């Protein structure tokens, strides 16, 4: 067995046999589900009802606010127009009310657009202010129409509420929000890659620092070349990460099959729902679940999974080379912080590009360019794949990614070769540049 194979085997077994690795492999999916359920529970909890006092000197708007008490449980409005404003302000100070809406009396309704006040101890939410402005604005608009002797009922009936029906070119029904689901799937895989590049990359760096500080490295390199040791650590750790992801994928697919069986959806790439079923189930939860699950099975699942594995391997290899070089250059993790920021910035940039650009234009110039750049392609391209990406773009992206990996490994090996035997001196960027010339 070759030396590199022995190093890969040692690193892989050391990671897989670790108790924390075994526990987190099976516990992490449960934690994700528990967190999702907990967030859903928190979002379903009703907020404390806030008491809002209204001082309406015009007598035109209080009734409209009181109608909101039937529709909103978050705010409860009280018409206190007969009470002096100063007394009402004191009640705000004493927190008897959360806020006070003061509508002064004016001769011109146009003046109301800039003279209405909301008094409170704390800044109100944007949604509350917008809702208050809508109530007052709609009322003023209605009064203006009546003064102009226009039939407000006829105008209201003339208003249109458009609901666009989505249909594919093949004649099948489509769903609203499908693009958001696609970017969510791609974003989840991209985010996992980013997190595991950081987690497992740090493992490589810590492993190198530990062997270096314990002087074990001096014994190891007497029979192993630094380049072989670096490659072995990177590959062995990445195999442990891939094994963990495969277990999670199996658990995830199992849950998806279970959900499909529960809602009675035929799984597979040919899963379809007739337009009649979609229309009849439009307002029912079970029908909506059937439609969305069927659409999920129509996504390029094989391409997403294969792309995830390829980009995980390529992205991890690329960034782990940087982590291994940093681990060889420093004596402790504290000194490594100055070198980590340039590595993390492309990962953070790719996440923002994915969520703010790919979702709006997955085949636009920015999305395509950053899905080709090796430092950002593992995340950006994964966000594009659910939307359908030409095979030649994927081929170019993967080729550039692995070519960059071999180039970076060549440079990182130079730093690694010198750095693993350097002790007691904090390296600078200038020092690292000198090591590249050795």
Tab-separated table of C-alpha atoms in Angstrom:
chain	number	residue	atom	x	y	z
A	1	UNK	CA	0.000	0.000	0.000
A	2	UNK	CA	1.349	3.442	-0.927
A	3	UNK	CA	2.286	6.027	1.692
A	4	UNK	CA	-0.533	8.373	0.645
A	5	UNK	CA	-3.060	5.531	0.978
A	6	UNK	CA	-1.831	4.801	4.496
A	7	UNK	CA	-2.166	8.451	5.488
A	8	UNK	CA	-5.678	8.642	3.950
A	9	UNK	CA	-6.713	5.469	5.811
A	10	UNK	CA	-5.308	6.772	9.099
A	11	UNK	CA	-7.068	10.154	8.808
A	12	UNK	CA	-10.362	8.568	7.691
A	13	UNK	CA	-10.445	5.985	10.496
A	14	UNK	CA	-9.441	8.577	13.095
A	15	UNK	CA	-12.349	10.828	12.069
A	16	UNK	CA	-14.973	8.076	11.655
A	17	UNK	CA	-14.175	6.361	14.956
A	18	UNK	CA	-14.456	9.624	16.824
A	19	UNK	CA	-17.499	9.493	19.128
A	20	UNK	CA	-18.561	13.028	18.279
A	21	UNK	CA	-18.551	12.153	14.559
A	22	UNK	CA	-20.849	9.154	15.104
A	23	UNK	CA	-23.185	11.022	17.426
A	24	UNK	CA	-23.507	14.120	15.235
A	25	UNK	CA	-24.006	12.051	12.065
A	26	UNK	CA	-27.271	10.677	13.367
A	27	UNK	CA	-28.165	13.484	15.748
A	28	UNK	CA	-27.777	16.399	13.298
A	29	UNK	CA	-30.850	15.529	11.138
A	30	UNK	CA	-32.948	15.275	14.281
A	31	UNK	CA	-31.599	18.615	15.494
A	32	UNK	CA	-32.476	20.265	12.164
A	33	UNK	CA	-36.019	18.878	12.356
A	34	UNK	CA	-36.348	19.917	15.999
A	35	UNK	CA	-35.143	23.453	15.218
A	36	UNK	CA	-37.564	23.724	12.269
A	37	UNK	CA	-40.453	22.552	14.452
A	38	UNK	CA	-39.429	24.927	17.239
A	39	UNK	CA	-39.247	27.886	14.818
A	40	UNK	CA	-42.662	26.940	13.446
A	41	UNK	CA	-44.033	26.781	16.984
A	42	UNK	CA	-42.593	30.196	17.853
A	43	UNK	CA	-44.009	31.743	14.681
A	44	UNK	CA	-47.456	30.350	15.506
A	45	UNK	CA	-47.488	31.890	18.980
A	46	UNK	CA	-49.698	34.941	19.253
A	47	UNK	CA	-48.013	38.156	20.265
A	48	UNK	CA	-49.263	40.155	23.225
A	49	UNK	CA	-52.156	42.429	22.236
A	50	UNK	CA	-51.112	46.079	22.137
A	51	UNK	CA	-53.587	48.777	23.211
A	52	UNK	CA	-53.690	51.763	20.846
A	53	UNK	CA	-55.552	54.933	21.824
A	54	UNK	CA	-57.099	57.155	19.130
A	55	UNK	CA	-57.689	60.873	19.487
A	56	UNK	CA	-59.618	61.823	16.343
A	57	UNK	CA	-60.647	65.486	16.346
A	58	UNK	CA	-62.153	65.158	12.866
A	59	UNK	CA	-64.439	62.270	13.834
A	60	UNK	CA	-63.807	60.677	10.432
A	61	UNK	CA	-61.294	57.913	11.109
A	62	UNK	CA	-62.008	56.383	14.538
A	63	UNK	CA	-64.729	54.066	13.199
A	64	UNK	CA	-62.376	52.650	10.578
A	65	UNK	CA	-59.780	51.844	13.219
A	66	UNK	CA	-62.374	50.186	15.447
A	67	UNK	CA	-63.331	47.890	12.562
A	68	UNK	CA	-59.752	46.582	12.646
A	69	UNK	CA	-60.426	45.054	16.092
A	70	UNK	CA	-62.377	42.286	14.347
A	71	UNK	CA	-59.499	41.423	12.001
A	72	UNK	CA	-56.409	41.880	14.156
A	73	UNK	CA	-55.516	40.217	17.439
A	74	UNK	CA	-52.181	42.007	17.706
A	75	UNK	CA	-53.629	45.516	18.115
A	76	UNK	CA	-56.755	46.710	19.890
A	77	UNK	CA	-57.933	50.249	19.159
A	78	UNK	CA	-59.814	52.497	21.610
A	79	UNK	CA	-61.647	55.673	20.575
A	80	UNK	CA	-60.688	58.222	23.257
A	81	UNK	CA	-61.298	61.370	21.223
A	82	UNK	CA	-63.185	63.042	24.074
A	83	UNK	CA	-60.221	62.832	26.455
A	84	UNK	CA	-57.634	65.620	26.437
A	85	UNK	CA	-54.481	64.853	24.437
A	86	UNK	CA	-52.216	65.763	27.365
A	87	UNK	CA	-53.945	63.213	29.608
A	88	UNK	CA	-53.592	60.590	26.901
A	89	UNK	CA	-49.877	61.357	26.591
A	90	UNK	CA	-49.534	60.802	30.330
A	91	UNK	CA	-51.173	57.400	29.943
A	92	UNK	CA	-48.554	56.563	27.287
A	93	UNK	CA	-45.804	57.529	29.712
A	94	UNK	CA	-47.379	55.305	32.378
A	95	UNK	CA	-47.649	52.527	29.728
A	96	UNK	CA	-51.412	52.179	30.043
A	97	UNK	CA	-51.411	52.253	26.232
A	98	UNK	CA	-48.747	51.175	23.773
A	99	UNK	CA	-49.360	54.127	21.494
A	100	UNK	CA	-51.542	57.097	20.682
A	101	UNK	CA	-52.747	58.171	17.233
A	102	UNK	CA	-53.476	61.921	17.165
A	103	UNK	CA	-55.538	63.167	14.201
A	104	UNK	CA	-55.917	66.975	14.410
A	105	UNK	CA	-58.843	68.904	13.012
A	106	UNK	CA	-58.030	70.830	9.843
A	107	UNK	CA	-59.980	72.798	7.260
A	108	UNK	CA	-58.224	71.030	4.403
A	109	UNK	CA	-57.988	67.237	4.349
A	110	UNK	CA	-54.765	67.603	2.374
A	111	UNK	CA	-53.080	68.866	5.539
A	112	UNK	CA	-53.851	65.576	7.292
A	113	UNK	CA	-51.296	63.814	5.103
A	114	UNK	CA	-48.469	65.440	7.083
A	115	UNK	CA	-49.996	66.418	10.465
A	116	UNK	CA	-51.077	63.055	11.912
A	117	UNK	CA	-48.873	61.889	14.802
A	118	UNK	CA	-48.208	58.573	16.500
A	119	UNK	CA	-46.929	58.892	20.068
A	120	UNK	CA	-45.318	55.961	21.895
A	121	UNK	CA	-42.443	55.100	24.200
A	122	UNK	CA	-40.982	52.601	21.724
A	123	UNK	CA	-40.541	52.742	17.970
A	124	UNK	CA	-43.449	51.009	16.200
A	125	UNK	CA	-42.998	48.290	13.610
A	126	UNK	CA	-42.957	49.130	9.911
A	127	UNK	CA	-46.008	46.945	9.290
A	128	UNK	CA	-48.028	48.837	11.937
A	129	UNK	CA	-47.131	52.233	10.458
A	130	UNK	CA	-47.938	51.051	6.925
A	131	UNK	CA	-51.281	49.609	8.049
A	132	UNK	CA	-52.166	52.859	9.862
A	133	UNK	CA	-51.235	54.913	6.810
A	134	UNK	CA	-53.348	52.635	4.595
A	135	UNK	CA	-56.425	53.029	6.820
A	136	UNK	CA	-56.162	56.814	6.876
A	137	UNK	CA	-55.173	57.055	3.211
A	138	UNK	CA	-58.076	54.895	2.043
A	139	UNK	CA	-60.505	56.956	4.089
A	140	UNK	CA	-59.203	60.271	2.707
A	141	UNK	CA	-59.321	58.873	-0.838
A	142	UNK	CA	-62.939	57.812	-0.333
A	143	UNK	CA	-63.878	61.273	1.022
A	144	UNK	CA	-62.170	62.969	-1.917
A	145	UNK	CA	-64.108	60.798	-4.373
A	146	UNK	CA	-67.378	61.613	-2.633
A	147	UNK	CA	-66.622	65.340	-2.751
A	148	UNK	CA	-65.915	65.003	-6.459
A	149	UNK	CA	-69.356	63.343	-6.750
A	150	UNK	CA	-67.899	60.102	-8.070
A	151	UNK	CA	-69.606	56.789	-7.416
A	152	UNK	CA	-67.238	55.077	-4.971
A	153	UNK	CA	-69.194	51.796	-5.169
A	154	UNK	CA	-68.814	51.734	-8.944
A	155	UNK	CA	-65.104	52.460	-8.637
A	156	UNK	CA	-64.729	49.673	-6.111
A	157	UNK	CA	-66.515	47.225	-8.401
A	158	UNK	CA	-64.318	48.337	-11.308
A	159	UNK	CA	-61.150	47.390	-9.442
A	160	UNK	CA	-59.647	44.104	-10.627
A	161	UNK	CA	-57.935	41.375	-8.622
A	162	UNK	CA	-55.722	39.458	-11.067
A	163	UNK	CA	-54.599	35.913	-10.236
A	164	UNK	CA	-52.256	34.623	-12.941
A	165	UNK	CA	-52.592	30.911	-13.693
A	166	UNK	CA	-49.194	29.268	-14.216
A	167	UNK	CA	-48.949	26.645	-16.972
A	168	UNK	CA	-45.871	24.982	-18.442
A	169	UNK	CA	-45.220	24.898	-22.190
A	170	UNK	CA	-46.154	21.191	-22.158
A	171	UNK	CA	-49.639	22.107	-20.895
A	172	UNK	CA	-49.123	20.933	-17.286
A	173	UNK	CA	-50.067	22.960	-14.266
A	174	UNK	CA	-47.318	24.802	-12.436
A	175	UNK	CA	-47.075	26.299	-8.972
A	176	UNK	CA	-46.350	29.718	-7.571
A	177	UNK	CA	-43.252	29.989	-5.451
A	178	UNK	CA	-41.508	27.123	-7.272
A	179	UNK	CA	-38.435	29.274	-7.953
A	180	UNK	CA	-38.176	30.020	-4.247
A	181	UNK	CA	-38.294	26.278	-3.531
A	182	UNK	CA	-35.527	25.664	-6.077
A	183	UNK	CA	-33.286	28.377	-4.667
A	184	UNK	CA	-34.030	27.024	-1.188
A	185	UNK	CA	-32.864	23.525	-2.189
A	186	UNK	CA	-29.783	24.821	-3.971
A	187	UNK	CA	-29.079	27.238	-1.151
A	188	UNK	CA	-29.361	24.480	1.455
A	189	UNK	CA	-26.813	22.316	-0.372
A	190	UNK	CA	-24.538	25.319	-0.965
A	191	UNK	CA	-24.783	26.343	2.666
A	192	UNK	CA	-23.913	22.791	3.756
A	193	UNK	CA	-20.842	22.878	1.535
A	194	UNK	CA	-19.772	26.201	3.044
A	195	UNK	CA	-20.289	24.961	6.607
A	196	UNK	CA	-18.405	21.728	6.025
A	197	UNK	CA	-15.565	23.463	4.216
A	198	UNK	CA	-15.191	25.582	7.334
A	199	UNK	CA	-15.664	22.692	9.793
A	200	UNK	CA	-13.545	20.048	8.068
A	201	UNK	CA	-11.034	22.602	6.798
A	202	UNK	CA	-10.482	23.655	10.392
A	203	UNK	CA	-10.033	19.985	11.280
A	204	UNK	CA	-7.200	19.730	8.753
A	205	UNK	CA	-5.632	22.915	10.096
A	206	UNK	CA	-5.942	21.806	13.726
A	207	UNK	CA	-4.480	18.394	12.882
A	208	UNK	CA	-1.440	19.998	11.258
A	209	UNK	CA	-0.973	22.463	14.147
A	210	UNK	CA	-1.268	19.654	16.720
A	211	UNK	CA	1.322	17.462	15.023
A	212	UNK	CA	3.569	20.465	14.563
A	213	UNK	CA	3.392	21.685	18.183
A	214	UNK	CA	3.874	18.155	19.545
A	215	UNK	CA	6.968	17.734	17.367
A	216	UNK	CA	5.401	14.578	15.886
A	217	UNK	CA	5.832	16.109	12.462
A	218	UNK	CA	9.637	15.847	12.740
A	219	UNK	CA	9.329	12.083	12.981
A	220	UNK	CA	6.658	11.785	10.302
A	221	UNK	CA	8.483	13.727	7.598
A	222	UNK	CA	11.559	11.518	8.025
A	223	UNK	CA	9.652	8.886	6.038
A	224	UNK	CA	6.893	10.929	4.380
A	225	UNK	CA	7.163	13.870	2.029
A	226	UNK	CA	5.275	16.998	3.156
A	227	UNK	CA	3.221	16.989	-0.056
A	228	UNK	CA	2.109	13.378	0.560
A	229	UNK	CA	1.178	14.186	4.142
A	230	UNK	CA	-0.892	17.211	3.081
A	231	UNK	CA	-2.759	15.309	0.361
A	232	UNK	CA	-3.425	12.397	2.705
A	233	UNK	CA	-4.904	14.642	5.382
A	234	UNK	CA	-7.113	16.476	2.894
A	235	UNK	CA	-8.431	13.337	1.156
A	236	UNK	CA	-8.915	11.327	4.356
A	237	UNK	CA	-10.893	14.099	6.041
A	238	UNK	CA	-12.981	14.725	2.912
A	239	UNK	CA	-13.910	11.024	2.685
A	240	UNK	CA	-15.195	11.200	6.255
A	241	UNK	CA	-17.278	14.237	5.306
A	242	UNK	CA	-18.659	12.525	2.190
A	243	UNK	CA	-19.645	9.486	4.265
A	244	UNK	CA	-21.498	11.752	6.658
A	245	UNK	CA	-23.307	13.504	3.804
A	246	UNK	CA	-24.275	10.168	2.220
A	247	UNK	CA	-25.858	9.048	5.481
A	248	UNK	CA	-27.766	12.335	5.681
A	249	UNK	CA	-28.870	11.970	2.032
A	250	UNK	CA	-30.221	8.482	2.708
A	251	UNK	CA	-32.108	9.747	5.771
A	252	UNK	CA	-33.455	12.718	3.777
A	253	UNK	CA	-34.617	10.563	0.836
A	254	UNK	CA	-36.236	8.170	3.287
A	255	UNK	CA	-38.186	11.008	4.856
A	256	UNK	CA	-39.186	12.254	1.379
A	257	UNK	CA	-40.456	8.799	0.383
A	258	UNK	CA	-42.372	8.619	3.655
A	259	UNK	CA	-43.954	12.033	3.008
A	260	UNK	CA	-44.845	11.009	-0.559
A	261	UNK	CA	-46.481	7.810	0.646
A	262	UNK	CA	-48.353	9.666	3.383
A	263	UNK	CA	-49.842	12.173	0.917
A	264	UNK	CA	-50.409	9.557	-1.788
A	265	UNK	CA	-48.048	10.899	-4.455
A	266	UNK	CA	-46.449	8.587	-7.031
A	267	UNK	CA	-42.739	9.343	-6.773
A	268	UNK	CA	-40.323	9.427	-9.672
A	269	UNK	CA	-39.488	11.687	-12.573
A	270	UNK	CA	-42.799	10.909	-14.282
A	271	UNK	CA	-44.948	11.839	-11.301
A	272	UNK	CA	-47.795	14.032	-12.496
A	273	UNK	CA	-51.028	15.459	-11.151
A	274	UNK	CA	-53.957	16.117	-13.404
A	275	UNK	CA	-55.251	19.693	-13.771
A	276	UNK	CA	-58.599	18.601	-12.328
A	277	UNK	CA	-56.930	17.375	-9.154
A	278	UNK	CA	-54.910	20.551	-8.862
A	279	UNK	CA	-58.008	22.736	-9.196
A	280	UNK	CA	-60.034	20.736	-6.690
A	281	UNK	CA	-57.182	20.682	-4.160
A	282	UNK	CA	-56.149	24.294	-4.577
A	283	UNK	CA	-57.349	25.395	-1.136
A	284	UNK	CA	-56.696	22.153	0.726
A	285	UNK	CA	-53.510	21.359	2.575
A	286	UNK	CA	-53.271	17.766	1.400
A	287	UNK	CA	-53.759	18.778	-2.205
A	288	UNK	CA	-51.126	21.496	-1.932
A	289	UNK	CA	-48.715	19.033	-0.377
A	290	UNK	CA	-49.333	16.597	-3.245
A	291	UNK	CA	-48.626	19.283	-5.843
A	292	UNK	CA	-45.429	20.493	-4.232
A	293	UNK	CA	-44.084	17.012	-3.562
A	294	UNK	CA	-44.782	16.053	-7.178
A	295	UNK	CA	-42.926	19.154	-8.368
A	296	UNK	CA	-39.992	18.302	-6.099
A	297	UNK	CA	-39.737	14.882	-7.734
A	298	UNK	CA	-39.706	16.567	-11.145
A	299	UNK	CA	-36.561	18.512	-10.247
A	300	UNK	CA	-33.217	17.198	-11.583
A	301	UNK	CA	-32.581	15.296	-8.358
A	302	UNK	CA	-29.797	13.145	-9.841
A	303	UNK	CA	-28.008	16.238	-11.181
A	304	UNK	CA	-28.384	18.002	-7.827
A	305	UNK	CA	-26.975	15.068	-5.832
A	306	UNK	CA	-24.134	14.318	-8.278
A	307	UNK	CA	-23.332	18.029	-8.551
A	308	UNK	CA	-23.341	18.306	-4.777
A	309	UNK	CA	-20.837	15.438	-4.394
A	310	UNK	CA	-18.542	16.782	-7.147
A	311	UNK	CA	-18.596	20.351	-5.902
A	312	UNK	CA	-18.242	19.227	-2.321
A	313	UNK	CA	-15.095	17.267	-3.198
A	314	UNK	CA	-13.658	20.003	-5.420
A	315	UNK	CA	-14.556	22.856	-3.088
A	316	UNK	CA	-13.320	21.025	-0.036
A	317	UNK	CA	-10.032	20.016	-1.692
A	318	UNK	CA	-9.456	23.586	-2.867
A	319	UNK	CA	-10.124	25.280	0.470
A	320	UNK	CA	-8.505	22.541	2.573
A	321	UNK	CA	-5.252	23.212	0.740
A	322	UNK	CA	-5.393	26.762	2.084
A	323	UNK	CA	-6.241	25.511	5.576
A	324	UNK	CA	-3.356	22.993	5.526
A	325	UNK	CA	-0.928	25.712	4.414
A	326	UNK	CA	-2.146	28.024	7.197
A	327	UNK	CA	-1.834	25.216	9.768
A	328	UNK	CA	1.760	24.633	8.672
A	329	UNK	CA	2.578	28.339	8.815
A	330	UNK	CA	1.398	29.035	12.395
A	331	UNK	CA	2.037	27.538	15.828
A	332	UNK	CA	-1.469	27.973	17.285
A	333	UNK	CA	-5.020	28.737	16.199
A	334	UNK	CA	-4.868	32.298	17.507
A	335	UNK	CA	-2.173	33.202	14.975
A	336	UNK	CA	-4.236	31.681	12.161
A	337	UNK	CA	-7.030	34.271	12.398
A	338	UNK	CA	-5.206	36.852	10.262
A	339	UNK	CA	-5.024	34.354	7.381
A	340	UNK	CA	-8.570	32.973	7.598
A	341	UNK	CA	-10.482	36.097	6.534
A	342	UNK	CA	-9.276	36.040	2.877
A	343	UNK	CA	-10.384	32.385	2.716
A	344	UNK	CA	-13.824	32.989	4.222
A	345	UNK	CA	-14.646	36.085	2.148
A	346	UNK	CA	-15.223	34.206	-1.174
A	347	UNK	CA	-17.505	31.732	0.621
A	348	UNK	CA	-19.577	34.521	2.157
A	349	UNK	CA	-19.642	36.372	-1.172
A	350	UNK	CA	-20.906	33.293	-3.019
A	351	UNK	CA	-23.796	32.843	-0.547
A	352	UNK	CA	-24.919	36.457	-1.006
A	353	UNK	CA	-24.599	36.237	-4.787
A	354	UNK	CA	-26.642	33.047	-4.766
A	355	UNK	CA	-29.524	34.399	-2.712
A	356	UNK	CA	-29.656	37.910	-4.194
A	357	UNK	CA	-28.783	37.197	-7.843
A	358	UNK	CA	-29.487	33.577	-8.757
A	359	UNK	CA	-33.044	33.684	-7.422
A	360	UNK	CA	-33.882	36.624	-9.699
A	361	UNK	CA	-31.868	35.645	-12.776
A	362	UNK	CA	-30.309	32.145	-12.548
A	363	UNK	CA	-29.004	32.349	-16.122
A	364	UNK	CA	-27.836	35.977	-16.007
A	365	UNK	CA	-24.280	37.152	-16.559
A	366	UNK	CA	-23.430	37.585	-12.857
A	367	UNK	CA	-24.772	34.154	-11.895
A	368	UNK	CA	-22.985	32.432	-14.795
A	369	UNK	CA	-19.649	34.188	-14.197
A	370	UNK	CA	-19.522	33.453	-10.471
A	371	UNK	CA	-20.596	29.839	-11.084
A	372	UNK	CA	-17.405	29.491	-13.162
A	373	UNK	CA	-14.977	31.159	-10.730
A	374	UNK	CA	-13.453	28.281	-8.668
A	375	UNK	CA	-13.603	30.068	-5.296
A	376	UNK	CA	-17.364	30.691	-5.612
A	377	UNK	CA	-18.570	27.983	-8.026
A	378	UNK	CA	-19.198	25.236	-5.396
A	379	UNK	CA	-22.030	27.306	-3.914
A	380	UNK	CA	-23.281	29.470	-6.805
A	381	UNK	CA	-23.442	26.603	-9.334
A	382	UNK	CA	-25.312	24.387	-6.867
A	383	UNK	CA	-27.924	27.138	-6.518
A	384	UNK	CA	-28.279	27.260	-10.324
A	385	UNK	CA	-28.547	23.505	-10.984
A	386	UNK	CA	-32.200	23.187	-9.782
A	387	UNK	CA	-33.145	25.744	-12.471
A	388	UNK	CA	-31.494	23.653	-15.195
A	389	UNK	CA	-27.933	24.395	-16.318
A	390	UNK	CA	-26.420	23.404	-19.709
A	391	UNK	CA	-23.985	20.513	-19.379
A	392	UNK	CA	-21.137	22.477	-20.986
A	393	UNK	CA	-21.332	25.148	-18.290
A	394	UNK	CA	-21.102	22.501	-15.575
A	395	UNK	CA	-18.187	20.848	-17.409
A	396	UNK	CA	-16.269	24.136	-17.651
A	397	UNK	CA	-17.015	24.994	-14.024
A	398	UNK	CA	-15.870	21.587	-12.725
A	399	UNK	CA	-12.735	21.638	-14.914
A	400	UNK	CA	-11.741	25.073	-13.644
A	401	UNK	CA	-12.450	24.021	-10.050
A	402	UNK	CA	-10.211	20.935	-10.096
A	403	UNK	CA	-7.526	22.661	-12.174
A	404	UNK	CA	-7.427	25.422	-9.554
A	405	UNK	CA	-7.213	22.772	-6.836
A	406	UNK	CA	-4.064	21.244	-8.338
A	407	UNK	CA	-2.579	24.719	-8.833
A	408	UNK	CA	-3.337	25.758	-5.259
A	409	UNK	CA	-1.998	22.434	-3.923
A	410	UNK	CA	1.264	23.109	-5.739
A	411	UNK	CA	1.588	26.536	-4.114
A	412	UNK	CA	0.299	25.342	-0.722
A	413	UNK	CA	2.789	22.459	-0.721
A	414	UNK	CA	5.644	24.989	-0.900
A	415	UNK	CA	4.322	26.799	2.176
A	416	UNK	CA	3.582	23.478	3.860
A	417	UNK	CA	7.089	22.136	3.193
A	418	UNK	CA	8.762	25.081	4.909
A	419	UNK	CA	6.112	25.957	7.480
A	420	UNK	CA	5.804	22.575	9.227
A	421	UNK	CA	9.353	22.936	10.551
A	422	UNK	CA	9.101	26.609	11.553
A	423	UNK	CA	8.606	27.240	15.282
A	424	UNK	CA	8.365	30.257	17.531
A	425	UNK	CA	7.930	32.890	14.840
A	426	UNK	CA	4.674	34.460	13.718
A	427	UNK	CA	4.645	34.477	9.918
A	428	UNK	CA	3.578	37.461	7.882
A	429	UNK	CA	2.227	37.665	4.352
A	430	UNK	CA	5.719	38.714	3.284
A	431	UNK	CA	7.222	35.619	4.903
A	432	UNK	CA	4.718	33.355	3.167
A	433	UNK	CA	5.639	34.924	-0.157
A	434	UNK	CA	9.303	34.130	0.505
A	435	UNK	CA	8.460	30.517	1.305
A	436	UNK	CA	6.803	30.168	-2.108
A	437	UNK	CA	10.217	30.861	-3.711
A	438	UNK	CA	12.049	28.095	-1.827
